[in-house]
Short mmCIF file of C-alpha atoms and ligand atoms in Angstrom, two decimals:
data_model
loop_
_atom_site.label_atom_id
_atom_site.label_comp_id
_atom_site.label_asym_id
_atom_site.label_seq_id
_atom_site.Cartn_x
_atom_site.Cartn_y
_atom_site.Cartn_z
CA UNK U 24 8.18 -7.85 -17.23
CA UNK U 25 10.05 -10.98 -18.22
CA UNK U 26 7.62 -13.78 -19.05
CA UNK U 27 9.50 -16.08 -16.72
CA UNK U 28 9.77 -13.85 -13.70
CA UNK U 29 7.60 -15.93 -11.37
CA UNK U 30 7.93 -13.55 -8.43
CA UNK U 31 6.59 -10.61 -10.43
CA UNK U 32 3.81 -12.72 -11.93
CA UNK U 33 2.74 -13.94 -8.51
CA UNK U 34 2.80 -10.50 -6.92
CA UNK U 35 0.50 -9.30 -9.72
CA UNK U 36 -1.69 -12.37 -9.08
CA UNK U 37 -1.08 -13.82 -12.53
CA UNK U 38 -0.99 -17.59 -13.08
CA UNK U 39 2.37 -19.32 -12.56
CA UNK U 40 3.47 -22.89 -13.25
CA UNK U 41 4.92 -23.14 -9.73
CA UNK U 42 4.98 -20.94 -6.62
CA UNK U 43 7.96 -18.57 -6.45
CA UNK U 44 10.11 -18.74 -3.31
CA UNK U 45 12.61 -16.52 -1.53
CA UNK U 46 13.57 -16.26 2.15
CA UNK U 47 13.76 -13.24 4.42
CA UNK U 48 17.43 -12.76 5.49
CA UNK U 49 18.44 -15.20 2.75
CA UNK U 50 21.88 -13.58 2.51
CA UNK U 51 23.55 -13.99 5.87
CA UNK U 52 25.31 -16.05 8.45
CA UNK U 53 23.77 -19.46 7.71
CA UNK U 54 25.79 -19.38 4.44
CA UNK U 55 29.48 -20.45 4.72
CA UNK U 56 30.38 -18.15 1.80
CA UNK U 57 28.89 -15.21 3.75
CA UNK U 58 30.81 -16.11 6.89
CA UNK U 59 34.01 -16.37 4.86
CA UNK U 60 33.53 -12.86 3.45
CA UNK U 61 32.70 -11.53 6.92
CA UNK U 62 36.07 -12.76 8.21
CA UNK U 63 37.64 -10.19 5.93
CA UNK U 64 35.18 -7.29 6.22
CA UNK U 65 32.88 -6.04 8.95
CA UNK U 66 29.15 -5.90 8.39
CA UNK U 67 28.83 -2.18 7.64
CA UNK U 68 31.80 -2.30 5.26
CA UNK U 69 29.96 -4.99 3.29
CA UNK U 70 26.80 -2.84 3.26
CA UNK U 71 28.70 0.25 2.11
CA UNK U 72 30.87 -1.33 -0.60
CA UNK U 73 28.65 -1.84 -3.67
CA UNK U 74 30.70 -4.74 -5.07
CA UNK U 75 30.64 -6.58 -1.74
CA UNK U 76 26.96 -5.89 -1.12
CA UNK U 77 26.25 -7.18 -4.62
CA UNK U 78 28.36 -10.29 -4.09
CA UNK U 79 26.53 -11.14 -0.86
CA UNK U 80 23.11 -10.43 -2.42
CA UNK U 81 23.90 -12.96 -5.14
CA UNK U 82 25.33 -15.68 -2.87
CA UNK U 83 21.96 -17.30 -2.02
CA UNK U 84 20.78 -16.95 -5.63
CA UNK U 85 23.81 -18.85 -6.90
CA UNK U 86 23.41 -21.56 -4.28
CA UNK U 87 19.65 -22.08 -4.25
CA UNK U 88 18.25 -20.30 -7.32
CA UNK U 89 15.67 -18.33 -5.36
CA UNK U 90 13.11 -16.52 -7.52
CA UNK U 91 13.93 -13.16 -5.96
CA UNK U 92 17.08 -11.54 -4.60
CA UNK U 93 16.83 -9.02 -1.78
CA UNK U 94 19.30 -6.18 -1.71
CA UNK U 95 21.94 -6.75 0.97
CA UNK U 96 21.90 -3.86 3.40
CA UNK U 97 20.29 -3.11 6.74
CA UNK U 98 17.27 -1.10 7.82
CA UNK U 99 19.47 0.94 10.19
CA UNK U 100 21.49 2.72 7.51
CA UNK U 101 18.56 5.17 7.31
CA UNK U 102 18.89 6.48 10.91
CA UNK U 103 22.63 6.73 10.25
CA UNK U 104 21.99 8.84 7.14
CA UNK U 105 19.69 11.04 9.26
CA UNK U 106 22.46 11.83 11.72
CA UNK U 107 22.73 9.08 14.36
CA UNK U 108 25.89 7.02 14.84
CA UNK U 109 25.44 3.34 13.99
CA UNK U 110 27.59 0.49 15.27
CA UNK U 111 27.11 -3.25 15.22
CA UNK U 112 28.44 -4.75 18.43
CA UNK U 113 29.49 -8.38 18.11
CA UNK U 114 26.87 -10.45 19.98
CA UNK U 115 24.94 -7.41 21.19
CA UNK U 116 23.33 -6.32 17.94
CA UNK U 117 23.02 -2.79 16.62
CA UNK U 118 23.61 0.37 18.64
CA UNK U 119 22.42 3.87 17.65
CA UNK U 120 23.84 6.87 19.52
CA UNK U 121 22.80 9.15 20.97
CA UNK U 122 19.32 7.70 21.53
CA UNK U 123 16.53 10.09 20.47
CA UNK U 124 14.58 11.24 23.53
CA UNK U 125 13.56 14.88 22.94
CA UNK U 126 11.75 17.15 20.47
CA UNK U 127 15.02 19.05 19.83
CA UNK U 128 16.76 15.84 18.84
CA UNK U 129 13.95 14.94 16.43
CA UNK U 130 14.20 18.44 15.00
CA UNK U 131 17.95 18.03 14.38
CA UNK U 132 17.56 14.78 12.45
CA UNK U 133 17.49 15.47 8.74
CA UNK U 134 16.13 13.57 5.75
CA UNK U 135 17.72 16.04 3.31
CA UNK U 136 20.83 13.93 2.82
CA UNK U 137 19.30 10.47 2.69
CA UNK U 138 19.62 10.08 -1.07
CA UNK U 139 23.19 11.46 -1.13
CA UNK U 140 24.45 9.53 1.85
CA UNK U 141 22.88 6.29 0.70
CA UNK U 142 24.25 6.43 -2.85
CA UNK U 143 26.20 3.27 -2.06
CA UNK U 144 22.82 1.46 -1.96
CA UNK U 145 21.89 2.79 -5.42
CA UNK U 146 25.31 1.74 -6.69
CA UNK U 147 24.91 -1.76 -5.27
CA UNK U 148 21.50 -2.10 -6.94
CA UNK U 149 23.01 -1.21 -10.31
CA UNK U 150 25.79 -3.78 -9.92
CA UNK U 151 23.29 -6.46 -8.85
CA UNK U 152 20.87 -5.77 -11.71
CA UNK U 153 23.72 -6.13 -14.19
CA UNK U 154 24.58 -9.54 -12.87
CA UNK U 155 21.12 -10.87 -12.13
CA UNK U 156 19.22 -13.03 -14.59
CA UNK U 157 16.01 -11.29 -15.70
CA UNK U 158 13.97 -14.19 -14.37
CA UNK U 159 15.09 -13.34 -10.84
CA UNK U 160 13.43 -10.27 -9.33
CA UNK U 161 15.38 -7.77 -7.24
CA UNK U 162 13.63 -6.57 -4.07
CA UNK U 163 14.59 -3.36 -2.28
CA UNK U 164 13.54 -2.61 1.27
CA UNK U 165 13.28 -0.27 4.21
CA UNK U 166 12.34 -0.58 7.84
CA UNK U 167 8.93 0.83 8.75
CA UNK U 168 8.78 4.20 10.50
CA UNK U 169 7.77 2.61 13.82
CA UNK U 170 10.47 -0.10 13.68
CA UNK U 171 13.17 2.44 12.84
CA UNK U 172 11.89 4.80 15.53
CA UNK U 173 12.07 1.95 18.05
CA UNK U 174 15.81 1.45 17.38
CA UNK U 175 16.45 5.20 17.24
CA UNK U 176 14.73 5.90 20.56
CA UNK U 177 15.80 2.79 22.48
CA UNK U 178 19.33 2.99 21.03
CA UNK U 179 19.80 -0.77 21.24
CA UNK U 180 17.80 -4.02 21.16
CA UNK U 181 15.32 -4.17 24.04
CA UNK U 182 12.61 -6.39 25.44
CA UNK U 183 10.16 -3.88 26.84
CA UNK U 184 10.42 -0.86 24.54
CA UNK U 185 10.00 1.38 27.53
CA UNK U 186 11.50 4.48 25.93
CA UNK U 187 9.48 4.51 22.72
CA UNK U 188 6.27 3.39 24.39
CA UNK U 189 6.87 5.76 27.28
CA UNK U 190 7.24 8.59 24.75
CA UNK U 191 4.06 7.45 22.98
CA UNK U 192 2.06 7.65 26.20
CA UNK U 193 3.75 10.76 27.61
CA UNK U 194 4.56 12.95 24.61
CA UNK U 195 2.93 11.43 21.53
CA UNK U 196 3.54 14.55 19.46
CA UNK U 197 7.32 14.02 19.65
CA UNK U 198 6.98 10.43 18.44
CA UNK U 199 4.56 11.53 15.71
CA UNK U 200 7.02 14.14 14.48
CA UNK U 201 9.72 11.47 14.25
CA UNK U 202 7.41 8.97 12.51
CA UNK U 203 6.39 11.57 9.93
CA UNK U 204 10.00 12.57 9.29
CA UNK U 205 10.93 8.92 8.83
CA UNK U 206 7.97 8.35 6.49
CA UNK U 207 9.10 11.23 4.25
CA UNK U 208 12.71 9.99 4.27
CA UNK U 209 11.71 6.39 3.56
CA UNK U 210 9.60 7.42 0.55
CA UNK U 211 12.63 9.22 -0.92
CA UNK U 212 14.92 6.33 -0.10
CA UNK U 213 12.64 3.74 -1.72
CA UNK U 214 12.14 5.98 -4.76
CA UNK U 215 15.91 6.12 -5.09
CA UNK U 216 16.06 2.30 -4.94
CA UNK U 217 13.34 2.09 -7.61
CA UNK U 218 15.21 4.51 -9.89
CA UNK U 219 18.33 2.39 -9.44
CA UNK U 220 16.50 -0.75 -10.57
CA UNK U 221 14.67 -2.71 -7.84
CA UNK U 222 11.46 -4.33 -9.09
CA UNK U 223 9.57 -4.48 -5.79
CA UNK U 224 10.05 -3.00 -2.33
CA UNK U 225 9.31 -4.48 1.06
CA UNK U 226 8.70 -2.50 4.24
CA UNK U 227 9.72 -4.46 7.38
CA UNK U 228 7.69 -3.67 10.47
CA UNK U 229 9.17 -6.10 12.94
CA UNK U 230 8.25 -4.09 16.04
CA UNK U 231 4.73 -2.83 15.31
CA UNK U 232 3.79 -6.07 17.07
CA UNK U 233 4.69 -4.57 20.47
CA UNK U 234 1.85 -2.07 20.11
CA UNK U 235 -1.58 -2.84 21.53
CA UNK U 236 -3.98 -3.33 18.65
CA UNK U 237 -5.81 0.00 19.01
CA UNK U 238 -2.48 1.86 18.76
CA UNK U 239 -1.07 -0.15 15.84
CA UNK U 240 -3.02 1.84 13.25
CA UNK U 241 -2.19 5.36 14.56
CA UNK U 242 1.50 4.67 15.35
CA UNK U 243 2.58 2.15 12.73
CA UNK U 244 0.09 0.98 10.10
CA UNK U 245 -0.95 4.42 8.94
CA UNK U 246 2.62 5.42 8.10
CA UNK U 247 3.22 2.16 6.21
CA UNK U 248 0.05 2.87 4.25
CA UNK U 249 1.25 6.39 3.48
CA UNK U 250 4.47 4.92 2.07
CA UNK U 251 2.52 2.44 -0.11
CA UNK U 252 0.24 5.25 -1.26
CA UNK U 253 3.11 7.56 -2.21
CA UNK U 254 4.98 4.81 -4.07
CA UNK U 255 1.94 3.93 -6.22
CA UNK U 256 2.89 6.25 -9.05
CA UNK U 257 6.18 4.41 -9.55
CA UNK U 258 4.32 1.30 -10.67
CA UNK U 259 6.58 -0.94 -8.58
CA UNK U 260 4.79 -3.39 -6.26
CA UNK U 261 5.00 -2.82 -2.52
CA UNK U 262 5.03 -5.59 0.12
CA UNK U 263 4.11 -4.66 3.69
CA UNK U 264 5.45 -7.10 6.27
CA UNK U 265 4.69 -6.94 9.96
CA UNK U 266 4.61 -9.25 12.94
CA UNK U 267 1.68 -9.52 15.33
CA UNK U 268 -0.75 -11.98 13.83
CA UNK U 269 -3.96 -11.60 11.90
CA UNK U 270 -5.39 -8.75 14.00
CA UNK U 271 -2.43 -6.56 13.18
CA UNK U 272 -2.31 -7.76 9.57
CA UNK U 273 -5.88 -6.79 8.76
CA UNK U 274 -5.05 -3.21 9.75
CA UNK U 275 -3.00 -3.13 6.53
CA UNK U 276 -5.98 -4.38 4.53
CA UNK U 277 -6.97 -0.93 3.29
CA UNK U 278 -3.54 -0.11 1.87
CA UNK U 279 -2.43 0.35 -1.72
CA UNK U 280 0.25 -2.33 -1.33
CA UNK U 281 0.20 -5.22 -3.82
CA UNK U 282 1.24 -7.84 -1.28
CA UNK U 283 1.17 -8.44 2.46
CA UNK U 284 3.74 -10.50 4.33
CA UNK U 285 2.16 -13.08 6.61
CA UNK U 286 4.13 -13.78 9.79
CA UNK U 287 4.63 -17.34 11.05
CA UNK U 288 2.14 -17.03 13.91
CA UNK U 289 -0.72 -16.13 11.61
CA UNK U 290 -3.06 -18.80 10.30
CA UNK U 291 -2.71 -18.68 6.50
CA UNK U 292 -6.29 -19.86 5.98
CA UNK U 293 -7.57 -16.90 7.93
CA UNK U 294 -5.23 -14.53 6.08
CA UNK U 295 -6.58 -15.82 2.76
CA UNK U 296 -10.18 -15.54 3.91
CA UNK U 297 -9.71 -11.92 5.01
CA UNK U 298 -7.13 -10.49 2.59
CA UNK U 299 -6.93 -12.61 -0.56
CA UNK U 300 -7.29 -12.23 -3.52
CA UNK U 301 -7.21 -8.47 -3.05
CA UNK U 302 -3.59 -8.81 -1.90
CA UNK U 303 -0.96 -11.30 -2.95
CA UNK U 304 0.23 -13.02 0.24
CA UNK U 305 3.84 -13.84 1.09
CA UNK U 306 4.84 -16.41 3.68
CA UNK U 307 4.59 -18.04 6.11
CA UNK U 308 6.59 -21.12 7.16
CA UNK U 309 7.71 -20.98 10.80
CA UNK U 310 11.49 -20.35 10.51
CA UNK U 311 12.17 -22.99 13.18
CA UNK U 312 10.66 -25.71 10.96
CA UNK U 313 14.15 -25.61 9.38
CA UNK U 314 15.46 -27.26 12.58
CA UNK U 315 13.06 -30.16 11.93
CA UNK U 316 13.48 -33.32 9.87
CA UNK U 317 13.19 -33.35 6.08
CA UNK U 318 9.82 -35.09 6.43
CA UNK U 319 8.54 -32.32 8.68
CA UNK U 320 9.73 -29.65 6.25
CA UNK U 321 7.94 -31.43 3.40
CA UNK U 322 4.75 -31.75 5.44
CA UNK U 323 4.73 -28.09 6.47
CA UNK U 324 5.48 -26.85 2.95
CA UNK U 325 2.69 -29.02 1.61
CA UNK U 326 0.27 -27.80 4.27
CA UNK U 327 0.81 -24.16 3.28
CA UNK U 328 0.77 -24.79 -0.47
CA UNK U 329 -2.44 -26.79 -0.21
CA UNK U 330 -4.22 -23.91 1.50
CA UNK U 331 -3.69 -21.93 -1.70
CA UNK U 332 -4.25 -24.86 -4.05
CA UNK U 333 -4.44 -23.45 -7.58
CA UNK U 334 -5.15 -19.88 -6.52
CA UNK U 335 -2.85 -17.16 -7.86
CA UNK U 336 -1.08 -14.63 -5.72
CA UNK U 337 1.15 -16.63 -3.35
CA UNK U 338 4.85 -16.03 -2.83
CA UNK U 339 6.41 -18.70 -0.61
CA UNK U 340 8.63 -17.39 2.19
CA UNK U 341 9.34 -17.92 5.85
CA UNK U 342 7.10 -16.10 8.29
CA UNK U 343 10.14 -14.09 9.56
CA UNK U 344 13.91 -14.09 8.94
CA UNK U 345 15.92 -17.30 8.71
CA UNK U 346 17.93 -18.20 11.82
CA UNK U 347 21.73 -18.12 11.37
CA UNK U 348 22.36 -21.72 12.46
CA UNK U 349 19.91 -23.77 10.40
CA UNK U 350 21.37 -26.66 8.36
CA UNK U 351 21.98 -25.68 4.76
CA UNK U 352 20.66 -28.97 3.45
CA UNK U 353 17.30 -28.17 5.03
CA UNK U 354 17.12 -24.90 3.13
CA UNK U 355 17.96 -26.79 -0.05
CA UNK U 356 15.22 -29.29 0.74
CA UNK U 357 12.69 -26.51 1.42
CA UNK U 358 13.32 -24.87 -1.95
CA UNK U 359 13.11 -28.18 -3.81
CA UNK U 360 9.89 -29.13 -2.09
CA UNK U 361 8.18 -25.78 -2.74
CA UNK U 362 8.96 -26.25 -6.42
CA UNK U 363 7.96 -29.89 -6.64
CA UNK U 364 4.76 -29.71 -4.62
CA UNK U 365 3.46 -26.43 -6.04
CA UNK U 366 4.00 -27.66 -9.63
CA UNK U 367 2.20 -30.93 -8.83
CA UNK U 368 -0.74 -29.15 -7.20
CA UNK U 369 -1.20 -27.01 -10.29
CA UNK U 370 -1.14 -30.00 -12.61
CA UNK U 371 -3.50 -32.14 -10.54
CA UNK U 372 -7.08 -32.67 -11.76
CA UNK U 373 -9.69 -31.08 -9.57
O1 LIG S 16 16.98 -10.30 3.98
C1 LIG S 16 18.13 -10.14 3.54
O2 LIG S 16 18.90 -11.08 3.26
C2 LIG S 16 18.58 -8.72 3.23
C3 LIG S 16 19.36 -8.05 4.23
C4 LIG S 16 18.76 -7.65 5.56
C5 LIG S 16 19.54 -7.63 6.75
N1 LIG S 16 18.79 -7.09 7.75
C6 LIG S 16 20.93 -8.09 6.86
C7 LIG S 16 21.56 -8.28 8.17
C8 LIG S 16 17.50 -7.16 5.89
C9 LIG S 16 16.27 -7.02 5.02
C10 LIG S 16 17.54 -6.80 7.28
C11 LIG S 16 16.38 -6.21 7.97
C12 LIG S 16 16.49 -5.90 9.39
N2 LIG S 16 17.59 -5.49 10.08
C13 LIG S 16 15.38 -5.91 10.27
C14 LIG S 16 13.94 -6.17 9.92
C15 LIG S 16 13.61 -7.57 9.60
C16 LIG S 16 13.83 -8.61 10.64
O3 LIG S 16 14.37 -9.68 10.28
O4 LIG S 16 13.40 -8.45 11.78
C17 LIG S 16 15.87 -5.53 11.54
C18 LIG S 16 15.06 -5.44 12.82
C19 LIG S 16 17.26 -5.27 11.39
C20 LIG S 16 18.19 -4.76 12.44
C21 LIG S 16 19.33 -5.67 12.66
N3 LIG S 16 20.36 -5.89 11.77
C22 LIG S 16 19.58 -6.44 13.81
C23 LIG S 16 18.67 -6.52 15.02
C24 LIG S 16 20.78 -7.12 13.59
C25 LIG S 16 21.54 -7.95 14.58
C26 LIG S 16 20.89 -9.24 14.86
C27 LIG S 16 21.47 -10.28 13.98
O5 LIG S 16 20.67 -11.05 13.38
O6 LIG S 16 22.69 -10.35 13.94
C28 LIG S 16 21.22 -6.80 12.30
C29 LIG S 16 22.42 -7.32 11.61
C30 LIG S 16 22.25 -7.95 10.28
N4 LIG S 16 21.44 -7.47 9.27
C31 LIG S 16 22.91 -9.12 9.82
C32 LIG S 16 22.48 -9.32 8.50
C33 LIG S 16 22.93 -10.39 7.55
C34 LIG S 16 23.94 -9.92 10.59
C35 LIG S 16 25.23 -9.17 10.49
C36 LIG S 16 26.45 -10.04 10.65
O7 LIG S 16 26.88 -10.23 11.79
O8 LIG S 16 27.00 -10.47 9.63
#
């Protein structure tokens, strides 16, 4: 590990001179250089062309000097590699066809070709690692089994999740077969990313939050924990991120992950009390604070950093992805303030 890689030090709960910072969805539409590239190429072309994916991954690093880069791709390339057709509809979000609704369809999906079909991801990782300073960590990722299953079964973004939840209540064994297949495929996919050079992996469970608490463990958390368990032997830290507040988060508290992502609705003090220092914690500024004034951004950054004080094991991030229309200068201000305030807090006398 490079001595100056603050992200890796923090995830291993080692002392740092300031808190590392990166932002979920840091490569994307809020950046003019991203929008310019997207005028020439559609989203999936960028994902599937290693040089373009690498360029976009590095855009926010060049502009803001984040302490970690996250591979540019999408969670939905996995269902595509398993046999569904993936399209991104302008203004309507992703579409997967045909939606998975039966045991036969689950049976036909295959994880056998994930590593082959997603070689473009491994290639992108190699290009990025070549260009990235060793002080900046490279994070790989996957969607969680439940979140991927939600898109695969619903077929498109939805508010009520009636197809996946209907299946869970009507024919849970079909959903369980899909979740297990996804878990096996995700482990292989993340191992491929690790072999290609990522230094940490994050599992995004955006939709586990639509499960009632007593069903979060059996239908989402347990599969995320299986992924963390199976990735242990690679020696690469795992971050589990979900939405749903502290009650959902503590369900991940018996995992072998190194870090937990704290969503913006969760009280960081409570998260620390219940999960730290066993886990490094990542988060959790409300993404809409970036629509506020500079003073508000400073105040909110300071509030979160002060909860940790001098404790090790904090990675600063938003509590969910950045919105595409936030002012760039506010992002710049956020990064500056995390650096300034966290360094001052560490230097201060007790
Ligand atoms: O964080 C990063 O910068 C890395 C890249 C990344 C993207 N998507 C790029 C992207 C990551 C880690 C994701 C994860 C992802 N994708 C999640 C889980 C995390 C989360 O934020 O909730 C989910 C649910 C998806 C599925 C997805 N991809 C949706 C619903 C959409 C459309 C909505 C939207 O924001 O446009 C996407 C498209 C997408 N993925 C874009 C980007 C930059 C926008 C594509 C474009 O129009 O250029």
